[in-house]
Structures are given as structure tokens and as C-alpha cells.
Coordinates of C-alpha atoms in Angstrom, one line a residue:
M7 CA -13.2 6.8 17.7
R8 CA -14.5 4.0 19.4
R9 CA -17.0 2.4 17.1
A10 CA -16.6 4.2 13.8
I11 CA -16.2 1.3 11.7
L12 CA -18.8 -0.1 9.8
S13 CA -22.3 2.0 11.4
A14 CA -21.1 5.8 11.6
A15 CA -22.3 6.6 7.9
V16 CA -25.2 4.4 8.5
A17 CA -25.9 6.5 11.3
V18 CA -25.9 10.1 9.4
G19 CA -27.1 8.8 6.7
V20 CA -23.9 10.1 3.8
F21 CA -24.3 9.6 0.5
G22 CA -22.7 9.4 -3.1
G23 CA -18.8 9.6 -3.9
V24 CA -16.9 12.9 -5.2
G25 CA -16.0 13.1 -9.0
A26 CA -16.4 10.0 -10.1
A27 CA -17.8 9.0 -13.4
A28 CA -20.6 6.3 -13.1
A29 CA -19.3 2.9 -15.1
S30 CA -21.7 -0.2 -16.2
A31 CA -21.4 -2.7 -14.1
A32 CA -23.0 -6.5 -13.6
T33 CA -23.2 -7.7 -10.1
T34 CA -23.6 -12.0 -9.4
V35 CA -24.0 -13.1 -6.6
V36 CA -20.7 -15.6 -5.6
A37 CA -22.5 -16.8 -2.2
D38 CA -25.3 -16.6 0.1
H39 CA -26.5 -17.1 3.3
L40 CA -23.7 -15.7 5.4
A41 CA -22.4 -14.7 8.6
R42 CA -21.6 -11.3 8.2
P43 CA -18.6 -11.0 5.6
R44 CA -15.7 -8.8 6.2
G45 CA -12.0 -9.3 4.6
L46 CA -11.2 -10.3 1.3
A47 CA -8.0 -11.4 0.1
V48 CA -7.1 -13.4 -3.4
A49 CA -3.4 -15.3 -3.1
P50 CA -1.7 -15.5 -6.7
D51 CA -3.2 -19.0 -7.8
G52 CA -7.0 -17.0 -8.0
T53 CA -7.9 -18.7 -4.7
L54 CA -10.4 -16.4 -2.9
Y55 CA -10.9 -16.5 1.0
A56 CA -12.8 -14.5 3.2
S57 CA -13.4 -13.2 6.5
L58 CA -16.9 -14.2 8.1
L59 CA -17.5 -12.5 11.8
G60 CA -20.4 -14.6 12.1
N61 CA -23.3 -14.1 14.9
G62 CA -20.9 -13.0 17.9
G63 CA -22.4 -15.3 21.0
R64 CA -22.7 -15.1 25.1
P65 CA -21.7 -13.6 27.4
C66 CA -23.4 -9.8 26.8
N67 CA -22.5 -6.7 28.0
R68 CA -23.5 -3.2 27.2
E69 CA -20.4 -3.2 24.4
G70 CA -22.4 -6.2 22.8
C71 CA -22.1 -10.1 23.0
F72 CA -19.1 -12.0 22.6
G73 CA -18.0 -15.8 21.2
A74 CA -15.3 -17.2 18.8
S75 CA -18.3 -16.7 15.4
G76 CA -15.3 -15.9 13.9
R77 CA -13.8 -17.9 10.9
V78 CA -11.8 -17.4 7.6
V79 CA -13.5 -19.6 4.9
R80 CA -11.7 -20.4 0.9
V81 CA -14.5 -19.6 -1.5
G82 CA -14.6 -22.3 -4.4
R83 CA -15.5 -20.9 -7.9
D84 CA -19.2 -22.4 -6.7
G85 CA -19.7 -20.6 -4.6
R86 CA -19.1 -23.6 -2.0
L87 CA -17.3 -22.4 1.6
T88 CA -14.3 -24.6 2.8
T89 CA -14.3 -23.4 6.9
V90 CA -9.8 -22.4 7.3
A91 CA -9.8 -21.5 10.1
S92 CA -12.4 -20.8 13.0
G93 CA -12.7 -19.9 16.6
L94 CA -11.5 -15.9 15.9
L95 CA -13.6 -14.0 17.9
T96 CA -16.1 -11.3 17.1
M97 CA -18.1 -9.0 19.1
R98 CA -21.8 -8.9 17.8
G99 CA -22.9 -4.8 18.5
R100 CA -26.4 -4.5 18.3
P101 CA -29.2 -7.5 17.4
D102 CA -29.7 -6.2 13.4
G103 CA -25.8 -6.4 13.5
F104 CA -24.4 -2.8 13.4
F105 CA -21.1 -2.3 15.5
S106 CA -20.0 -6.3 14.6
I107 CA -15.8 -5.6 15.0
G108 CA -14.0 -8.4 15.6
A109 CA -11.3 -10.2 12.6
D110 CA -12.8 -8.3 10.2
Q111 CA -9.7 -8.4 6.8
L112 CA -7.4 -10.5 6.0
T113 CA -4.1 -11.3 3.6
V114 CA -2.2 -14.1 2.3
L115 CA 1.5 -13.9 2.7
P116 CA 4.6 -15.0 0.7
D117 CA 4.8 -17.9 2.2
G118 CA 0.5 -19.2 1.7
R119 CA -0.1 -18.5 4.9
L120 CA -2.7 -15.8 6.4
A121 CA -2.9 -13.4 8.3
T122 CA -5.8 -10.7 10.0
A123 CA -5.8 -8.7 13.2
V124 CA -8.8 -9.1 15.5
T125 CA -10.0 -5.6 17.4
A126 CA -9.1 -4.5 20.6
E127 CA -11.7 -2.0 20.6
F128 CA -13.6 -2.7 23.7
N129 CA -11.0 -3.7 26.0
I130 CA -11.4 -0.9 29.4
N131 CA -9.1 0.8 31.3
R132 CA -6.5 -1.9 28.2
T133 CA -8.3 -5.1 29.7
P134 CA -10.4 -6.8 27.2
P135 CA -13.6 -7.0 29.5
A136 CA -14.9 -9.9 31.7
A137 CA -18.1 -10.5 29.0
V138 CA -14.6 -12.1 26.4
P139 CA -14.4 -15.7 27.1
H140 CA -11.1 -16.9 28.2
P141 CA -10.2 -18.5 25.7
L142 CA -10.1 -15.8 22.9
R143 CA -8.8 -13.3 25.0
P144 CA -5.2 -13.4 24.0
Q145 CA -6.7 -12.8 20.6
V146 CA -7.7 -9.0 21.7
G147 CA -5.8 -6.5 19.5
H148 CA -3.6 -9.1 17.7
V149 CA -2.3 -10.6 14.5
V150 CA -3.1 -14.4 14.5
L151 CA -2.0 -16.1 11.5
F152 CA -3.0 -18.9 10.5
E153 CA -2.4 -21.6 7.8
P154 CA -5.2 -22.6 4.1
G155 CA -4.9 -26.6 5.9
G156 CA -6.0 -25.4 9.1
G157 CA -4.7 -24.6 12.4
K158 CA -4.4 -20.6 14.1
Q159 CA -1.9 -19.1 15.9
V160 CA -1.9 -15.9 18.1
G161 CA 1.1 -13.7 16.5
A162 CA 2.1 -9.7 17.0
N163 CA 0.2 -7.5 19.9
I164 CA -1.1 -4.5 17.7
A165 CA -3.0 -2.5 20.4
D166 CA 0.4 -2.0 23.0
V167 CA 1.5 0.3 21.0
E168 CA -1.3 2.4 21.3
Y169 CA -1.3 1.9 25.0
R170 CA 2.4 2.7 25.2
L171 CA 2.7 5.3 23.1
D172 CA -0.8 6.6 22.0
P173 CA 0.8 8.4 18.8
D174 CA -2.4 10.4 17.5
G175 CA -3.2 12.3 21.7
K176 CA -6.3 11.4 21.7
G177 CA -6.6 8.3 24.0
A178 CA -5.6 4.8 24.1
V179 CA -7.9 3.4 22.2
S180 CA -7.0 0.8 19.1
N181 CA -8.6 -0.9 16.6
P182 CA -6.8 -3.1 14.1
Y183 CA -8.6 -3.5 10.8
G184 CA -6.4 -3.3 7.6
I185 CA -4.2 -5.8 7.4
T186 CA -1.3 -5.8 4.5
T187 CA 2.1 -7.6 3.4
L188 CA 4.3 -6.0 1.1
D189 CA 8.3 -7.3 0.8
G190 CA 6.9 -10.1 2.9
V191 CA 6.2 -7.5 6.7
I192 CA 3.2 -7.4 7.2
Y193 CA 1.6 -4.1 8.0
V194 CA -1.3 -3.2 10.0
S195 CA -3.7 -0.2 9.9
D196 CA -5.0 0.8 13.8
S197 CA -8.3 2.8 12.7
A198 CA -8.9 3.8 16.6
A199 CA -5.6 4.8 17.1
N200 CA -5.4 6.9 13.4
D201 CA -2.3 4.9 13.0
L202 CA 0.0 2.7 10.0
L203 CA 1.9 -0.1 11.8
V204 CA 4.6 -2.8 11.0
V205 CA 4.9 -5.8 12.4
D206 CA 8.6 -7.3 12.5
G207 CA 8.3 -10.8 14.6
P208 CA 7.1 -10.0 17.3
D209 CA 7.7 -6.3 18.0
V210 CA 5.5 -3.6 16.4
G211 CA 6.3 0.1 15.0
V212 CA 4.5 3.2 14.3
L213 CA 5.3 3.7 10.6
A214 CA 2.6 6.8 10.2
T215 CA 0.2 8.4 12.2
F216 CA -3.2 10.6 10.3
P217 CA -4.1 13.9 10.7
D218 CA -8.1 14.7 10.9
P219 CA -9.4 15.8 7.3
V220 CA -11.5 18.2 9.0
P221 CA -13.1 19.3 12.3
N222 CA -14.7 17.1 14.4
T223 CA -14.1 14.1 12.7
D224 CA -11.4 11.2 13.0
A225 CA -8.9 10.3 10.3
V226 CA -11.2 6.0 10.9
P227 CA -7.3 4.1 8.6
D228 CA -9.1 1.1 8.4
A229 CA -8.5 -0.1 4.3
L230 CA -5.4 -1.1 3.6
A231 CA -3.2 -2.4 0.3
A232 CA 0.3 -2.8 -0.9
G233 CA 0.8 -0.9 -4.1
P234 CA 2.5 -2.5 -7.4
D235 CA 4.8 0.1 -6.9
G236 CA 5.9 -0.8 -3.6
A237 CA 4.1 1.6 -0.9
L238 CA 1.6 1.2 1.1
Y239 CA -2.2 2.4 1.0
V240 CA -4.2 3.6 3.3
G241 CA -8.4 4.1 3.0
E242 CA -10.2 6.7 5.5
F243 CA -13.9 6.1 7.5
T244 CA -13.8 9.1 9.0
G245 CA -15.4 9.3 12.2
G246 CA -17.6 11.9 14.0
A247 CA -19.6 14.0 11.6
Q248 CA -18.9 11.9 8.6
P249 CA -19.0 14.4 5.8
R250 CA -19.7 13.7 2.4
G251 CA -16.8 13.8 0.4
A252 CA -14.4 14.0 3.6
A253 CA -12.7 10.0 2.6
R254 CA -8.6 10.3 1.6
I255 CA -6.3 7.4 0.2
W256 CA -2.8 7.9 1.2
R257 CA 0.6 6.8 -0.7
V258 CA 3.2 6.1 1.9
V259 CA 6.8 4.8 1.6
P260 CA 8.4 3.2 5.1
G261 CA 10.7 5.2 5.9
Q262 CA 8.9 8.7 4.2
P263 CA 6.0 10.3 5.9
P264 CA 2.6 9.7 4.5
T265 CA 1.4 11.9 0.9
L266 CA -1.9 12.6 -0.1
F267 CA -3.0 10.3 -3.2
A268 CA -6.9 10.9 -3.6
S269 CA -9.4 12.9 -1.8
G270 CA -13.4 13.2 -2.1
L271 CA -14.2 9.8 -1.3
T272 CA -16.8 8.4 1.6
S273 CA -16.8 5.8 3.8
I274 CA -13.7 3.8 3.1
T275 CA -13.8 0.5 4.0
S276 CA -11.7 -1.2 1.8
L277 CA -8.7 -1.5 -0.5
A278 CA -7.5 -3.5 -3.3
F279 CA -5.7 -3.0 -6.6
G280 CA -6.3 -4.6 -10.1
P281 CA -3.8 -6.4 -12.1
D282 CA -3.2 -3.0 -14.2
G283 CA -2.5 -0.7 -11.3
S284 CA -6.0 0.4 -11.1
L285 CA -6.7 1.2 -7.0
Y286 CA -10.7 0.1 -6.0
A287 CA -11.9 1.4 -2.7
T288 CA -15.7 0.4 -1.4
E289 CA -17.5 3.0 -0.1
F290 CA -19.8 2.1 2.6
G291 CA -23.1 4.8 3.6
P292 CA -23.1 5.2 -0.7
G293 CA -22.9 1.4 -1.9
D294 CA -20.3 1.2 -4.4
V295 CA -16.9 1.0 -5.5
V296 CA -14.7 3.8 -6.4
R297 CA -11.9 2.7 -9.6
I298 CA -9.1 4.9 -9.9
A299 CA -6.8 3.9 -13.0
P300 CA -2.9 4.7 -12.8
D301 CA -4.0 7.9 -14.7
G302 CA -5.3 9.1 -11.7
S303 CA -9.2 9.3 -13.6
R304 CA -12.0 7.6 -11.9
S305 CA -15.2 5.6 -12.3
V306 CA -18.1 3.8 -9.9
L307 CA -18.9 0.8 -10.2
A308 CA -21.9 -1.0 -9.1
A309 CA -24.0 2.4 -7.6
G310 CA -26.8 0.8 -6.1
T311 CA -26.5 -2.2 -6.1
L312 CA -23.7 -2.9 -2.9
H313 CA -25.8 -1.8 0.7
F314 CA -22.6 -1.8 3.1
P315 CA -19.6 -3.5 1.4
G316 CA -17.4 -3.7 3.8
G317 CA -14.0 -6.0 1.3
I318 CA -12.2 -6.0 -1.5
A319 CA -9.9 -8.5 -3.5
V320 CA -9.3 -8.2 -7.2
A321 CA -8.5 -11.9 -8.8
P322 CA -5.6 -11.7 -10.9
D323 CA -7.7 -11.7 -14.7
G324 CA -9.3 -8.8 -13.3
T325 CA -12.0 -9.8 -11.8
V326 CA -13.5 -7.9 -8.6
F327 CA -14.7 -9.3 -5.4
V328 CA -16.7 -7.7 -3.0
T329 CA -18.9 -8.2 0.3
N330 CA -21.9 -7.3 0.1
W331 CA -24.7 -6.7 3.4
T332 CA -22.1 -6.9 5.9
V333 CA -23.7 -6.3 9.0
A334 CA -26.9 -8.5 8.1
S335 CA -26.7 -12.4 9.3
S336 CA -26.9 -16.2 7.3
T337 CA -30.4 -15.7 8.1
P338 CA -32.9 -13.2 6.9
A339 CA -34.1 -10.8 9.2
T340 CA -37.5 -10.1 9.8
K341 CA -37.7 -6.6 10.5
G342 CA -35.4 -2.9 9.9
R343 CA -33.7 -1.8 7.5
L344 CA -32.0 -5.5 6.9
K345 CA -35.4 -7.2 6.2
G346 CA -35.0 -10.6 4.6
R347 CA -31.2 -9.8 3.5
T348 CA -28.3 -11.9 4.5
G349 CA -24.3 -11.7 3.8
Q350 CA -23.3 -12.0 0.5
I351 CA -19.5 -12.2 -1.9
V352 CA -20.5 -11.0 -4.9
R353 CA -18.7 -10.3 -8.6
I354 CA -18.7 -7.7 -11.0
S355 CA -17.8 -7.7 -14.3

């Protein structure tokens, strides 16, 4: 589904999760005036990292404006940001920030490096458009790895699997989005290809393909997290008609078919596990966090206080961090639905 992520839920105005009780939770702004913050990741020592898409750049074409404004930052306890990696490709799809895509999510590898996956959704005939600056073209559709102290390396070609195999049979469109690691292996969810991929060095294989939730929709599996039970969990944004409650979470054990873990959610953008085994899911359109406890019970956190959340991470002490106003720039908008807003990272007690 082209341009499904961080757009369709707003376009049709979906609201509310399903089957979850409201829970009181206070939110505190950790960092503000951020340029389109998306993914979050927490290292074992509690260090928080965030991916920022930035403001895109030049040149532009009918798809959007391309530039090297994407970066990964370390977030200090005082909210100060330290750049870990810069020069990541971003496409700003519209002046208000909606449809912006790039290196959206993050994971911390066992050796301390970080990894992200860069979209290829804007490719035409499997090739980046001329508007993508030449130095950034190697990133398109690839995993990018970087050291916490700086420096980055382009890794496996994720999009190539979609172009060669088209596992869902819906046409060759690739938007690598979610990324995680399990037992030292990297996994990537391709939200446009509707599949989950396993990365072994330069080699990439298809682990699972996800069916449409209801007619006239796509699964759009964007959110991805590794569970404490040795399984992978994949959340759907859903594309097309965007019916309320259509998004699902799948449980995938490598080597086995995916099984349904949870349903009745709406426009999931990210997943993360807490130290007690609870799974947390951000819902983009409703603007909240759904917590699914180990016994299956659900509660909604921060309902009414989040707006277009796009990333989530849980610290070893159970503190929940979420990116908020993820389509907003670092400079407050002067009009429109984002008037006066900038990107944020918030903490949920």
C-alpha cells in the first residue's frame, strides 16, 4: 500500500481502540522542538535513542522533497540530544509533514550498534527517482547500521526481495519500516510488501506474509518487536478503507506460520515489550497507547494526550517513552492541524 504509513488514519479520521479499559497515566515532555521524531529504542543500560526524519530537503518532485536530514540521536536524562548518526535519507511528502518517510524505526543490536531500515516506497520501476540525491541512493530500501559513537554502514538490500518475489502478489512496492533483533538476528517488516523479512548478513529471506484484515484493505505490517518468549510480534497499520478496529498483532515464531495474537486495534505504528512481559502498541489515529498484559487484559494509556504517536520504547525500569506529534517539524507551524506544534518525546508514568 503506497504511502499508507502515518497518513491514511488522519485522512479518514479513525478514532478509538477496541476492548480496552482506560487507565490513568501522566505524560511528561522529555524533549521538544524535534523535527518529525519517529522510532525509539532503549539499550540494555537504559540509554534512549530516537530517529528524527528532519525536514527533508531539495530537490523535489511530485512525490515530495528529498534530503539527508534524517538522523539518530541519543536522548539524555535532561532531554539534551547528542547526534549518533546523520545524513539519513528523508522524503517530506507534504509541506505539513504528512506522508514523510525515511529511516523510521530503530533497534539496538547485541554488539551495541544501532540499525534502521530506509524506505523505498517512492521508487519508480524499482529505481529511486532522479530527485533522490546521488550520495543517498545506496540507502534506499536498505538496512543502515551505525556505531553509538558515530559512523554508519549500508547493509542488506531489503527492497530487492519484493522486487524479485512480490510475496503478496500485489505489485512490487517496498517500504521497510519496523526493525528489531532476536537472538542476534535482524528482522524487518516491509509495510508496503505485507511481509516480515529475516536478514542474515547480505542475504534477506521472507519469514511471513500477512493477509488483508478485511476487504478493500491491506495489512501494512509496520510495527515490529521481539518478545521475551522468543517470538516476533508484528502490528498492522492497515491501509485502504482504514476501518476502526481492523488492525491486528501477529505472533511469529521463526520457522512457523504466523498466529493471531490480538485484534480490534486501530492504525498501530509501533510495538515494544515491558520488563513484565506486557506488550505496548501505539495507535496513530486514536492517539494513545494500548497495553496488553501477559494475561491478555488491555488498558489504554495517555488517551487524549498523544497526537500521531509513531514510536515507543520501554526502559528496563518500566518507564514508557513515546514519540508525539511525529509529523510536526522542529519549528511550530503557523496554520493547519499542526499549528503551534513541534515533534516531541514524552514519558508516560
